[in-house]
Amino acid sequence: MADIPVSHPRRASLLGRQRLVDAAKLGLLADSALIAHGRGEAFDYLLDERTCDSARTAIREVAARLQVAQHPVISVNGNTIVLAGKSLIRIAAILNCPLEVNIYYRTPERIEKLLALLKNLRQEISEELAPNQFSGDWKSAVESVNILGAISDGRILGLEGPRSLCSADGIESADVVLVPLEDGDRCEALIALGKQVLVIDLNPLSRTARQATVTIVDEVSRASSILFSYIVKEKSNPTDWDNDAVLKDALEVMSQSVNRI
Ligand code: ATP
Ligand code: MG
């Protein structure tokens, strides 16, 4: 993959795909992870692999809601960590909020591997230069990001079996949860518990996209890096959010791709 020219129009997409293939070989992902990614890629193709204006508005709204939350948590699965782990750790460092590894098809081996990967990324980021707009001690802000998920001492009421497991200090006590790639059942259960659920999902028609409090219809690595840039730059307030409007706008943008022929 190193031989994809920098000018290749679909370079970012091909590199992302390769990162997932490599992660799958290392046992970091469930078997269905590549299928889920493929579904995402199809929608991203229709978006011309670009962040549309309404997705930017949704990212701004997510930034604002995370900034004013009492107890925000970022819940991550394998695909999210592989594609956007670094940006999400930077965001957690600025918000001073925990990251929780929470996966749909839970095995102790995969949880352990994902926790180890996140800890390595956290170490790498702690050694980076502080972002321009950040005024505190970057190294210690990053090092103090709490990585949860090793202990499942919390429950998501309304779900059965392993899918109900979570961390008591993470999802269970959160008022606002950013779950980039969430499943429809869990999204519904979290909403029923009165939490704000902020998601990133390329499929504007998925149950997750339709049930979430705020849906960013965009690719997870692009959206996370823009989210970081908003969170580090400015503090804004949540608005009266009309989530159906962004879903409709994303579908509109996708349907306009017919004009590219
Ligand atoms: P739901 O459970 O919400 O009804 P689903 O079962 O169709 O949806 P899942 O298999 O639970 O979907 O999760 C995959 C979802 O993640 C898809 O909607 C897909 O569009 C989205 N997705 C996959 N890869 C990415 C990515 N890189 N960025 C953003 N979204 C993605
Ligand atoms: Mg699902």
XYZ file of C-alpha atoms and ligand atoms in Angstrom:
293
model
C 0.000 0.000 0.000
C 2.991 2.271 0.456
C 3.032 2.540 -3.350
C -0.263 4.451 -3.625
C 0.771 7.815 -5.133
C 0.135 10.813 -2.900
C -1.994 12.265 -5.704
C -4.273 9.202 -5.906
C -7.832 10.570 -5.524
C -8.882 7.736 -3.217
C -5.668 7.426 -1.253
C -7.144 8.107 2.193
C -9.850 5.507 1.647
C -7.390 2.860 0.441
C -5.042 3.501 3.350
C -7.911 3.257 5.835
C -8.995 -0.033 4.308
C -5.460 -1.395 4.552
C -5.162 -0.362 8.182
C -8.269 -2.374 8.961
C -7.010 -5.391 7.023
C -3.747 -5.257 8.997
C -5.621 -4.853 12.295
C -7.865 -7.824 11.445
C -4.775 -9.979 10.882
C -3.542 -8.974 14.344
C -6.812 -10.161 15.887
C -8.000 -6.679 16.850
C -11.348 -6.859 15.049
C -14.429 -9.060 14.961
C -15.031 -11.006 11.733
C -17.836 -8.688 10.732
C -15.713 -5.530 11.125
C -14.581 -5.455 7.517
C -18.143 -5.917 6.312
C -19.284 -2.973 8.449
C -16.436 -0.924 7.010
C -17.438 -1.871 3.463
C -20.950 -0.641 4.071
C -19.501 2.623 5.316
C -17.242 2.926 2.263
C -20.217 2.623 -0.084
C -21.943 5.584 1.569
C -18.688 7.517 1.652
C -18.312 7.032 -2.104
C -21.652 8.773 -2.523
C -20.371 11.646 -0.372
C -17.352 11.896 -2.687
C -15.285 11.013 0.408
C -15.669 14.565 1.680
C -17.152 16.082 4.808
C -20.320 17.859 3.735
C -21.468 21.176 5.237
C -24.241 19.678 7.343
C -21.767 17.156 8.792
C -19.546 20.091 9.786
C -22.511 21.674 11.546
C -23.130 18.380 13.360
C -19.463 18.151 14.359
C -19.683 21.648 15.837
C -22.787 20.628 17.774
C -21.064 17.507 19.087
C -18.084 19.631 20.175
C -20.392 21.983 22.078
C -22.318 19.163 23.773
C -19.123 17.428 24.864
C -17.738 20.702 26.203
C -20.719 21.413 28.457
C -21.305 17.796 29.545
C -20.998 16.896 33.244
C -19.551 13.477 32.587
C -18.723 12.923 28.920
C -17.343 9.572 27.756
C -15.950 8.447 24.414
C -16.836 4.817 23.715
C -14.645 3.104 21.118
C -14.697 -0.182 19.216
C -11.934 -1.785 17.133
C -12.644 0.006 13.838
C -12.828 3.357 15.599
C -9.527 2.864 17.417
C -7.729 1.760 14.264
C -9.102 4.584 12.116
C -9.449 7.466 14.560
C -7.823 6.461 17.851
C -5.244 9.237 17.818
C -7.700 12.085 17.270
C -10.017 10.695 19.936
C -7.216 10.504 22.509
C -6.329 14.142 21.749
C -9.996 15.085 22.207
C -10.171 13.163 25.504
C -7.030 14.937 26.711
C -8.580 18.341 26.103
C -11.967 17.443 27.568
C -10.388 15.519 30.421
C -12.785 12.647 29.783
C -12.315 8.870 29.742
C -12.179 6.609 26.716
C -13.949 3.286 27.110
C -13.251 0.244 24.980
C -16.674 -1.244 24.468
C -17.158 -3.786 21.722
C -20.194 -5.549 20.392
C -18.668 -9.014 19.999
C -16.741 -9.062 23.249
C -13.836 -11.435 23.877
C -11.268 -10.901 26.637
C -8.413 -11.283 24.103
C -9.710 -8.553 21.821
C -10.475 -6.185 24.685
C -6.934 -6.684 25.950
C -5.377 -6.056 22.531
C -7.447 -2.933 21.982
C -6.578 -1.584 25.442
C -2.888 -2.184 24.716
C -3.140 -0.417 21.341
C -4.886 2.587 22.907
C -2.251 2.808 25.629
C 0.512 2.782 22.998
C -1.249 5.545 21.072
C -1.661 7.539 24.282
C 2.079 7.226 24.932
C 2.889 8.369 21.361
C 0.586 11.368 21.614
C 1.933 12.384 25.011
C 5.298 12.883 23.314
C 3.921 15.096 20.550
C 4.201 18.855 20.615
C 1.178 20.434 22.291
C -1.453 21.717 19.834
C -0.951 25.451 19.144
C -4.117 26.540 20.887
C -3.539 24.399 24.001
C -2.164 26.293 26.966
C -1.672 23.610 29.666
C 0.798 20.762 30.124
C 0.097 18.534 27.118
C 2.106 15.554 28.274
C 0.315 15.274 31.582
C -3.111 16.000 30.030
C -2.605 13.083 27.637
C -1.099 10.774 30.224
C -4.059 11.327 32.509
C -6.632 10.183 29.924
C -8.343 7.290 31.660
C -8.648 4.225 29.428
C -11.551 2.102 30.646
C -12.952 -1.232 29.532
C -10.782 -3.766 31.330
C -13.349 -4.091 34.109
C -17.051 -4.426 33.311
C -18.507 -3.237 36.587
C -21.382 -1.332 35.000
C -24.495 -2.306 33.036
C -26.493 -0.799 30.200
C -30.034 -1.412 31.393
C -32.339 -2.711 28.693
C -29.743 -4.935 27.015
C -29.091 -8.613 27.658
C -25.884 -10.634 27.935
C -22.388 -9.403 27.033
C -23.806 -6.411 25.158
C -25.047 -4.947 28.406
C -21.553 -4.793 29.926
C -19.832 -1.460 30.413
C -17.679 0.441 32.854
C -19.322 2.022 35.918
C -17.010 5.046 35.633
C -17.594 5.248 31.892
C -20.794 4.682 29.968
C -22.872 3.804 33.026
C -22.373 7.178 34.690
C -22.087 9.310 31.550
C -24.604 11.998 30.666
C -23.178 12.423 27.159
C -21.634 9.537 25.204
C -19.736 9.950 21.961
C -19.950 6.530 20.295
C -18.497 6.928 16.836
C -19.672 3.647 15.322
C -22.585 2.455 17.418
C -25.016 -0.375 16.933
C -28.724 0.392 16.649
C -29.813 -1.668 19.685
C -27.255 -0.110 21.987
C -27.967 3.372 20.726
C -31.640 2.850 21.521
C -30.847 1.511 25.004
C -28.550 4.447 25.809
C -31.158 6.948 24.632
C -33.805 5.192 26.740
C -31.539 5.726 29.762
C -31.771 9.469 29.147
C -28.231 9.893 27.860
C -27.285 12.093 24.957
C -25.833 9.826 22.287
C -23.547 11.479 19.739
C -22.619 9.247 16.810
C -20.607 9.230 13.611
C -22.228 7.025 10.979
C -21.891 7.185 7.219
C -25.298 5.587 6.769
C -27.940 8.268 7.362
C -30.635 5.577 7.289
C -29.197 3.250 9.945
C -31.165 2.847 13.155
C -28.221 4.386 14.965
C -28.202 7.467 12.754
C -31.954 7.937 13.138
C -32.093 7.419 16.904
C -29.030 9.354 18.026
C -29.244 12.779 19.633
C -26.732 14.139 17.115
C -25.527 12.238 14.053
C -22.414 13.184 12.143
C -22.841 11.601 8.704
C -19.166 11.402 7.851
C -16.213 9.051 7.840
C -14.913 8.477 11.371
C -11.291 9.530 10.820
C -12.195 12.732 8.940
C -14.912 13.653 11.433
C -12.711 12.973 14.475
C -9.907 15.128 13.189
C -12.295 18.036 12.499
C -13.912 17.500 15.909
C -10.500 17.814 17.523
C -9.824 21.081 15.673
C -13.118 22.575 16.940
C -12.629 21.383 20.512
C -9.116 22.753 20.776
C -9.993 26.111 19.170
C -13.263 27.300 20.597
C -15.928 26.795 23.207
C -19.485 26.966 21.938
C -22.941 26.230 23.291
C -25.348 23.506 22.174
C -28.265 24.596 20.010
C -31.834 23.420 19.606
C -30.792 20.527 17.410
C -32.871 19.126 14.538
C -31.206 15.805 13.820
C -33.601 14.780 11.035
C -32.488 17.844 9.084
C -28.852 16.666 8.902
C -29.910 13.163 7.920
C -32.051 14.552 5.107
C -29.269 16.863 3.999
C -26.760 13.987 3.840
C -29.177 11.960 1.705
C -29.638 14.992 -0.513
C -25.848 15.332 -0.959
C -25.624 11.623 -1.777
C -28.402 11.821 -4.316
C -26.651 14.743 -6.026
C -23.739 12.415 -6.786
C -25.771 11.453 -9.852
C -24.599 14.774 -11.316
C -21.032 13.485 -11.392
C -21.878 11.187 -14.305
P -27.750 -0.166 12.922
O -27.283 -1.194 13.903
O -27.524 1.225 13.376
O -29.149 -0.386 12.420
P -26.221 -1.556 10.935
O -26.522 -2.793 11.717
O -26.576 -1.462 9.518
O -26.832 -0.291 11.619
P -23.625 -1.911 11.996
O -23.128 -3.150 11.349
O -24.180 -1.949 13.373
O -24.693 -1.224 11.035
O -22.428 -0.833 11.959
C -21.857 -0.395 10.787
C -22.245 1.055 10.579
O -21.087 1.854 10.654
C -22.833 1.257 9.189
O -23.966 2.070 9.277
C -21.739 1.970 8.412
O -22.283 2.888 7.503
C -20.974 2.683 9.508
N -19.530 2.822 9.219
C -18.666 1.851 8.875
N -17.425 2.321 8.719
C -17.478 3.646 8.985
C -16.520 4.688 9.004
N -15.237 4.467 8.724
N -16.944 5.931 9.329
C -18.244 6.159 9.646
N -19.190 5.228 9.628
C -18.833 3.971 9.310
Mg -26.285 -3.029 13.886
